[in-house]
PDB file of C-alpha atoms in Angstrom:
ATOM      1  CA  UNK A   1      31.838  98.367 187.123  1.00 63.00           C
ATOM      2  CA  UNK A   2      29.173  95.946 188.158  1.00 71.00           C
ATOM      3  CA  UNK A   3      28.391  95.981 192.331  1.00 85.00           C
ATOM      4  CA  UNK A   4      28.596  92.365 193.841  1.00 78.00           C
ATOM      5  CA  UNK A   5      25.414  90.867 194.317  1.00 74.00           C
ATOM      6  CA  UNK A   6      24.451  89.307 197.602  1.00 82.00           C
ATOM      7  CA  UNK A   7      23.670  85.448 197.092  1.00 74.00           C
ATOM      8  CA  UNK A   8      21.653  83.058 198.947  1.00 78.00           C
ATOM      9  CA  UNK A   9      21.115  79.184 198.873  1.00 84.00           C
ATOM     10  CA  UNK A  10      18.952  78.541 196.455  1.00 78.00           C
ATOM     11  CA  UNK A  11      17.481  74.689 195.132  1.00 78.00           C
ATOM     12  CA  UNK A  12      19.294  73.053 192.228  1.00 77.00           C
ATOM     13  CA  UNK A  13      16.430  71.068 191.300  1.00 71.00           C
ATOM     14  CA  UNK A  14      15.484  74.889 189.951  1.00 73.00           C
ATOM     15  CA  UNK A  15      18.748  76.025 188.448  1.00 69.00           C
ATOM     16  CA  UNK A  16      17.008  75.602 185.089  1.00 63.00           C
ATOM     17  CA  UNK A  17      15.597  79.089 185.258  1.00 63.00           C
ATOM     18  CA  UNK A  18      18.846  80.635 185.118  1.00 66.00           C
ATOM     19  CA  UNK A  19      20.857  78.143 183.092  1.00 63.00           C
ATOM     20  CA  UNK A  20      18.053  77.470 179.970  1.00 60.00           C
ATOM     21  CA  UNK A  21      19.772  77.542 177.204  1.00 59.00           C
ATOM     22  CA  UNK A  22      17.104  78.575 174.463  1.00 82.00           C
ATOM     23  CA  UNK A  23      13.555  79.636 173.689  1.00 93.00           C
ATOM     24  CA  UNK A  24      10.370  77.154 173.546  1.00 95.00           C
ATOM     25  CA  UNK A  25      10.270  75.798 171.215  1.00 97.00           C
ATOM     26  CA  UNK A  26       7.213  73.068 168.797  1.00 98.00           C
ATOM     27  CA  UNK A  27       8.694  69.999 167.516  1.00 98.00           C
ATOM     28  CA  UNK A  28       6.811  68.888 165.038  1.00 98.00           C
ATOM     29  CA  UNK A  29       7.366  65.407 163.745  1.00 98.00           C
ATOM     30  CA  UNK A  30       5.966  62.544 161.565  1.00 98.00           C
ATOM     31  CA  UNK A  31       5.543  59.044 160.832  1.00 98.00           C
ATOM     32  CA  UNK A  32       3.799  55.827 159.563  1.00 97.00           C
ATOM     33  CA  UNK A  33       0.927  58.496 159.402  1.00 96.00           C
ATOM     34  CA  UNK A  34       1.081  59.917 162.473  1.00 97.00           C
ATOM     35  CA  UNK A  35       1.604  64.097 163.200  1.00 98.00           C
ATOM     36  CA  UNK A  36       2.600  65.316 166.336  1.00 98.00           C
ATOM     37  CA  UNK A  37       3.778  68.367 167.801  1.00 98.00           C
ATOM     38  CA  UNK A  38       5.238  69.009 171.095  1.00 98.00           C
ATOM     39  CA  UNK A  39       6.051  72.053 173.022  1.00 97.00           C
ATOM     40  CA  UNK A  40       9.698  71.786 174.100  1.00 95.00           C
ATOM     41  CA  UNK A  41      12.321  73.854 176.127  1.00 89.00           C
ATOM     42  CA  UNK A  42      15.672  71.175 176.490  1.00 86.00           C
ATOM     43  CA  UNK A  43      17.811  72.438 173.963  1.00 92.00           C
ATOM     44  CA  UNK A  44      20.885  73.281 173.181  1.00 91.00           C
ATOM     45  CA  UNK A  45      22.946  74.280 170.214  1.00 90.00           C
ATOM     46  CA  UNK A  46      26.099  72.439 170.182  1.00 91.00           C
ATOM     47  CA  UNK A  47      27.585  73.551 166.821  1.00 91.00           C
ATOM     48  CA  UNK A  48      27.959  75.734 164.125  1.00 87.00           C
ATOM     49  CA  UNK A  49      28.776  73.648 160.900  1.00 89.00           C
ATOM     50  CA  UNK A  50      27.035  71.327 160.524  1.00 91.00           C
ATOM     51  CA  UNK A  51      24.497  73.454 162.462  1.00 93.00           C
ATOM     52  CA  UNK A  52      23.971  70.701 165.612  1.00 93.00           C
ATOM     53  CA  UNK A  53      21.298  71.239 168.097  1.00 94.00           C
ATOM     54  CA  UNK A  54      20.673  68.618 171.014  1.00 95.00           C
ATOM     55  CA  UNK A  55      17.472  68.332 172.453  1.00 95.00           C
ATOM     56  CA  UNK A  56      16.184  66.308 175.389  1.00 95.00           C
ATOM     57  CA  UNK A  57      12.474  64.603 174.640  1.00 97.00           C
ATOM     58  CA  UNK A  58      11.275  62.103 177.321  1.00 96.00           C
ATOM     59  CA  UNK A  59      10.298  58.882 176.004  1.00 96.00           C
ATOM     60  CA  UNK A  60       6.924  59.087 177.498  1.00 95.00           C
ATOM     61  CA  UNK A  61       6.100  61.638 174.978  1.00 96.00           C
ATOM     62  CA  UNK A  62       4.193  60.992 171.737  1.00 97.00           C
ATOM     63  CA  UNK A  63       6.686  62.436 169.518  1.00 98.00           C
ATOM     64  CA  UNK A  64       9.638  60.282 170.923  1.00 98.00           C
ATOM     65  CA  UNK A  65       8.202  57.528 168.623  1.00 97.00           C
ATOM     66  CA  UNK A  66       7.407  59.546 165.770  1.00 98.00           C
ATOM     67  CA  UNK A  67      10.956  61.236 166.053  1.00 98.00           C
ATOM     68  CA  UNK A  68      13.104  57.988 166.856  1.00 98.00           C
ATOM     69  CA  UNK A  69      11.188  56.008 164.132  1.00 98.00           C
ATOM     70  CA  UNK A  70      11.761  58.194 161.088  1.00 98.00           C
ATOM     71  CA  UNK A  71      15.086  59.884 162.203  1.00 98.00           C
ATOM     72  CA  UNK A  72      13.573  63.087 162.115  1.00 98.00           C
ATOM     73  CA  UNK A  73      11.634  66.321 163.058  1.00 98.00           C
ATOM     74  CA  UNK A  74      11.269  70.217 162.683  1.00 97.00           C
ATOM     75  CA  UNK A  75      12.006  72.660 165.179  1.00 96.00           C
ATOM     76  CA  UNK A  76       9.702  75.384 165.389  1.00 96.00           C
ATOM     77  CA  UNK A  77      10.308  78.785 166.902  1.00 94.00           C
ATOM     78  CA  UNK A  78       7.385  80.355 168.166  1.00 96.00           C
ATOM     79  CA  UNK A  79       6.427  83.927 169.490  1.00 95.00           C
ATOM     80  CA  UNK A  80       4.731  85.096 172.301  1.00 95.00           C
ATOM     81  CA  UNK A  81       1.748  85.434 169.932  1.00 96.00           C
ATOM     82  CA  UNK A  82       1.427  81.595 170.740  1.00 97.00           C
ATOM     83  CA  UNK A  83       2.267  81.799 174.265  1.00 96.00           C
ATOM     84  CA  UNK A  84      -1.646  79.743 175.271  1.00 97.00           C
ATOM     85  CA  UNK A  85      -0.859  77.436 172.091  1.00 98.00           C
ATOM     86  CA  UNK A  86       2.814  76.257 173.358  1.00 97.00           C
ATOM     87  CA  UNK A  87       0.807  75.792 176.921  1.00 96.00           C
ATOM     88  CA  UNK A  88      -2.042  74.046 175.772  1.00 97.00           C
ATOM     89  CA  UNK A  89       0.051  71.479 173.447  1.00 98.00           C
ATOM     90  CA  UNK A  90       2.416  70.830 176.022  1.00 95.00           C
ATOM     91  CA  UNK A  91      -0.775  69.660 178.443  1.00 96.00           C
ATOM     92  CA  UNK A  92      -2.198  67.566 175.498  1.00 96.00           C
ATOM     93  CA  UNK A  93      -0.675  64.753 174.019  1.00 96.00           C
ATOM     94  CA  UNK A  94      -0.907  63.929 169.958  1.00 95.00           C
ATOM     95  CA  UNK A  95      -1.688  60.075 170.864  1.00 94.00           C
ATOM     96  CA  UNK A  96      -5.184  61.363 171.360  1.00 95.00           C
ATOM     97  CA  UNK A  97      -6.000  64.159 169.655  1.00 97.00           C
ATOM     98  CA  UNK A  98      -4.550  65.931 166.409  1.00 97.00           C
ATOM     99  CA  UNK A  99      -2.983  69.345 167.555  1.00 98.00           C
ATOM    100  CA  UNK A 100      -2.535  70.790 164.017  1.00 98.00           C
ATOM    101  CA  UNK A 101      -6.781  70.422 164.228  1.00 98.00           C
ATOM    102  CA  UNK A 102      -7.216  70.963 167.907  1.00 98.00           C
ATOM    103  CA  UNK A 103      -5.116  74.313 168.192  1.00 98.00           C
ATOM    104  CA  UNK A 104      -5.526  75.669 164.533  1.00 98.00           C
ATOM    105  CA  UNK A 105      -2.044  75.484 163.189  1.00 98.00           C
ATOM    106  CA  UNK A 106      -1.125  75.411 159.321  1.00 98.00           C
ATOM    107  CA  UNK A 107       0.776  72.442 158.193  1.00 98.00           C
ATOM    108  CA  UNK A 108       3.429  73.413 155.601  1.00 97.00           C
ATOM    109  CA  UNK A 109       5.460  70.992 153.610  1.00 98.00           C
ATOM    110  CA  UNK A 110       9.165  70.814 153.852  1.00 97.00           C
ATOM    111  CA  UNK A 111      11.729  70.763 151.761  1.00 97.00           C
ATOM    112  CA  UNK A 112      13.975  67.821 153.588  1.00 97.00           C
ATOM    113  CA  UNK A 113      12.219  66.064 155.785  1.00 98.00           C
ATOM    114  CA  UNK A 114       8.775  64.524 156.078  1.00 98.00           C
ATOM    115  CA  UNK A 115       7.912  66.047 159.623  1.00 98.00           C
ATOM    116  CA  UNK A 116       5.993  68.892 158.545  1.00 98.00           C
ATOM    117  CA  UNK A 117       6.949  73.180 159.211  1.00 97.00           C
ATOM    118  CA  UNK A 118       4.363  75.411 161.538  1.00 98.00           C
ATOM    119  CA  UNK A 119       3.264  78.315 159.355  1.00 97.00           C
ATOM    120  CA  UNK A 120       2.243  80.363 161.925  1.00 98.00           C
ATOM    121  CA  UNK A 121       5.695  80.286 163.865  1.00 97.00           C
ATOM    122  CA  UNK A 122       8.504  82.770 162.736  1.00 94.00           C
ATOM    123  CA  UNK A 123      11.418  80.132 162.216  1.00 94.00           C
ATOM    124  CA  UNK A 124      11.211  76.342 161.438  1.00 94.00           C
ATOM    125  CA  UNK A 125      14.329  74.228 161.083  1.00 95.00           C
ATOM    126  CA  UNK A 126      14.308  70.550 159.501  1.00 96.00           C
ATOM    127  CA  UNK A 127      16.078  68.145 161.447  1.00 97.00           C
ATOM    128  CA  UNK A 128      17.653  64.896 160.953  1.00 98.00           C
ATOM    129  CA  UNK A 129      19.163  63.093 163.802  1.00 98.00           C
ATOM    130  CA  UNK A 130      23.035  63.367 163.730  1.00 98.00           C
ATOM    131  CA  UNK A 131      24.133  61.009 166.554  1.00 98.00           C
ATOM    132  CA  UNK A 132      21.673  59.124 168.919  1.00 97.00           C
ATOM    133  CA  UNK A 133      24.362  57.483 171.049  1.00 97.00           C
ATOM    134  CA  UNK A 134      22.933  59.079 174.118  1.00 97.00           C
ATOM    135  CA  UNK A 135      19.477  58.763 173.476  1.00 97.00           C
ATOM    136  CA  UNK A 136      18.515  55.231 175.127  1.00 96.00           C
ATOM    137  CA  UNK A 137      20.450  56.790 178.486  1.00 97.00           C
ATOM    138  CA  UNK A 138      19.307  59.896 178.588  1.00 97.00           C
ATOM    139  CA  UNK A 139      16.632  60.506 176.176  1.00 97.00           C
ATOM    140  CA  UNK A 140      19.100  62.991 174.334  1.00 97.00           C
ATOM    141  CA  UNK A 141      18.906  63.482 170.450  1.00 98.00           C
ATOM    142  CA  UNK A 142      21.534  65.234 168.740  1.00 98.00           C
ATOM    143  CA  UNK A 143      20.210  66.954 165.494  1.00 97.00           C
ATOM    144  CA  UNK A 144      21.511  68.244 162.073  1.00 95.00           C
ATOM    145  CA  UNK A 145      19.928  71.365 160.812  1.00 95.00           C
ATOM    146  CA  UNK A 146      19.933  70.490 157.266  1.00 95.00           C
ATOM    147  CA  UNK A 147      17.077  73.694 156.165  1.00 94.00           C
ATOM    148  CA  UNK A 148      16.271  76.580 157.884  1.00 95.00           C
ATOM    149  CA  UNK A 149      12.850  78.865 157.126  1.00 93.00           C
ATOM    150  CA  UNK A 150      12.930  82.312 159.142  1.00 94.00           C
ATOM    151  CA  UNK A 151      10.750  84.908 158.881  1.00 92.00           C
ATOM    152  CA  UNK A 152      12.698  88.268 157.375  1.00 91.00           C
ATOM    153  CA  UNK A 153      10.944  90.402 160.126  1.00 92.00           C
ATOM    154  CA  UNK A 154      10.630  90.956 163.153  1.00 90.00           C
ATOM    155  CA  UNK A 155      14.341  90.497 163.009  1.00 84.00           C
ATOM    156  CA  UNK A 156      14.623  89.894 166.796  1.00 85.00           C
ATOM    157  CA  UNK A 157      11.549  88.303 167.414  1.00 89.00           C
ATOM    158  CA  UNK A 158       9.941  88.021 171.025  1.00 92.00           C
ATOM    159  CA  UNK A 159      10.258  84.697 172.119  1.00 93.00           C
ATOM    160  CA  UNK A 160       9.472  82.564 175.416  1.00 94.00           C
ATOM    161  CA  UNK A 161      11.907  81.234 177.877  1.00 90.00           C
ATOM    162  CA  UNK A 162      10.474  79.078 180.885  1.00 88.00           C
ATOM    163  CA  UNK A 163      10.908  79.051 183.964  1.00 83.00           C
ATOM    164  CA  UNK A 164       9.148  76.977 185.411  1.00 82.00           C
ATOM    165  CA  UNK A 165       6.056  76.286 187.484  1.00 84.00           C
ATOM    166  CA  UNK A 166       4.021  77.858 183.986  1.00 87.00           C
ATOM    167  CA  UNK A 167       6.188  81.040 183.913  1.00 87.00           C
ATOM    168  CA  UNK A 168       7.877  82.270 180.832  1.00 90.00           C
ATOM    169  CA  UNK A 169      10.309  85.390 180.652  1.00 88.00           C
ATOM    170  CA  UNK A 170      10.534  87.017 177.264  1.00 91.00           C
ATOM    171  CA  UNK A 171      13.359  87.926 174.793  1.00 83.00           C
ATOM    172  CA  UNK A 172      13.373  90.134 171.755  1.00 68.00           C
ATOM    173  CA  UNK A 173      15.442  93.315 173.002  1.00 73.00           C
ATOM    174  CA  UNK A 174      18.612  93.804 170.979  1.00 76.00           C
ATOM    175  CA  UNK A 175      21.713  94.733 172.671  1.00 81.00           C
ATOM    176  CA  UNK A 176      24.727  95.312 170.414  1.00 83.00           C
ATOM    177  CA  UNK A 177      28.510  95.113 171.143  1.00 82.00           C
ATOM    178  CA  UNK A 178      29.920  94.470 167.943  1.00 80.00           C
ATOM    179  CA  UNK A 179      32.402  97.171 168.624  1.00 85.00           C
ATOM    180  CA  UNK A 180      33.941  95.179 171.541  1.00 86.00           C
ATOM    181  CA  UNK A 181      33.900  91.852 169.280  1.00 77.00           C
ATOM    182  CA  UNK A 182      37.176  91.358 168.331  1.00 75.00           C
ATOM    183  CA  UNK A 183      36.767  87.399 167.512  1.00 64.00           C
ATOM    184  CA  UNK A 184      35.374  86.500 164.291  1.00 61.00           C
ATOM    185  CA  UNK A 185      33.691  83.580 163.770  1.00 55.00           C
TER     186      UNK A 185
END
């Protein structure tokens, strides 16, 4: 049996570091003959067929364009072997500088969108936007997995979670309790 925890007040501006959903992840996106890429952590997956993922992206943000203009992007999941890459394209922004060039990533063509996949990241995932109801209010893009690219191995790969204030946590470490799953799914 778990012992109770003492709590304390704590801001909700910074709830995030509990309450993220997912790893970092690099959108990559393209159009009219522009490539971006942008380091993102506001994500969410909201179903499981069709595989829907929602993702916040501020409209100040390069990609926004690129992303609301051709309907469509690739979500790319990195390792901690990138950890100073997802840092440094977050800080840049793809309206001045090409990040593919700048940061020595390998563009690789997909299969069902334009936007193009990360080679060096273990999992890429080609979007198409699903609904975009809620994107002029709240910048929020709901996207349809429609290909997915993983890596066989690692099969739990170590991946970066932040926190905030340029900390990341890691995750990789399996813990199974499939003999206490009793829903199937």
């Amino acid at each position: 049996m778990s012992r109770t925890k003492v709590k304390r007040d704590f801001p909700v501006e910074e709830v995030r570091r509990f309450l993220e959903p997912g790893p970092i992840v690099l959108v990559s996106s393209r159009w009219r003959g522009q490539t971006d890429i942008m380091t993102m952590g506001w994500h969410t997956m909201m179903e499981f067929s069709p595989s829907l993922v929602g993702c916040v992206i501020s409209s100040i943000n390069h990609s926004f364009d690129l992303i609301r203009g051709s309907g469509e992007c690739v979500i790319n999941l990195p390792t901690t072997a990138l950890t100073d890459t997802v840092v440094r394209i977050g800080n840049t922004t793809g309206a001045e500088i090409d990040k593919f060039d700048r940061f020595g990533l390998t563009q690789q063509p997909a299969e069902q969108v334009e936007a193009p996949l990360i080679a060096e990241c273990h999992a890429s995932f080609e979007c198409r936007i699903h609904d975009d109801a809620l994107v002029e209010r709240y910048n929020f893009f709901i996207f349809e997995v429609v290909k997915a690219h993983v890596a066989p191995s690692p099969k739990f790969p170590v991946t970066l979670h932040y926190t905030g204030n340029g900390v990341f946590t890691t995750a990789g470490k399996a813990i199974s309790r499939r003999s206490l799953f009793t829903k199937v799914i």
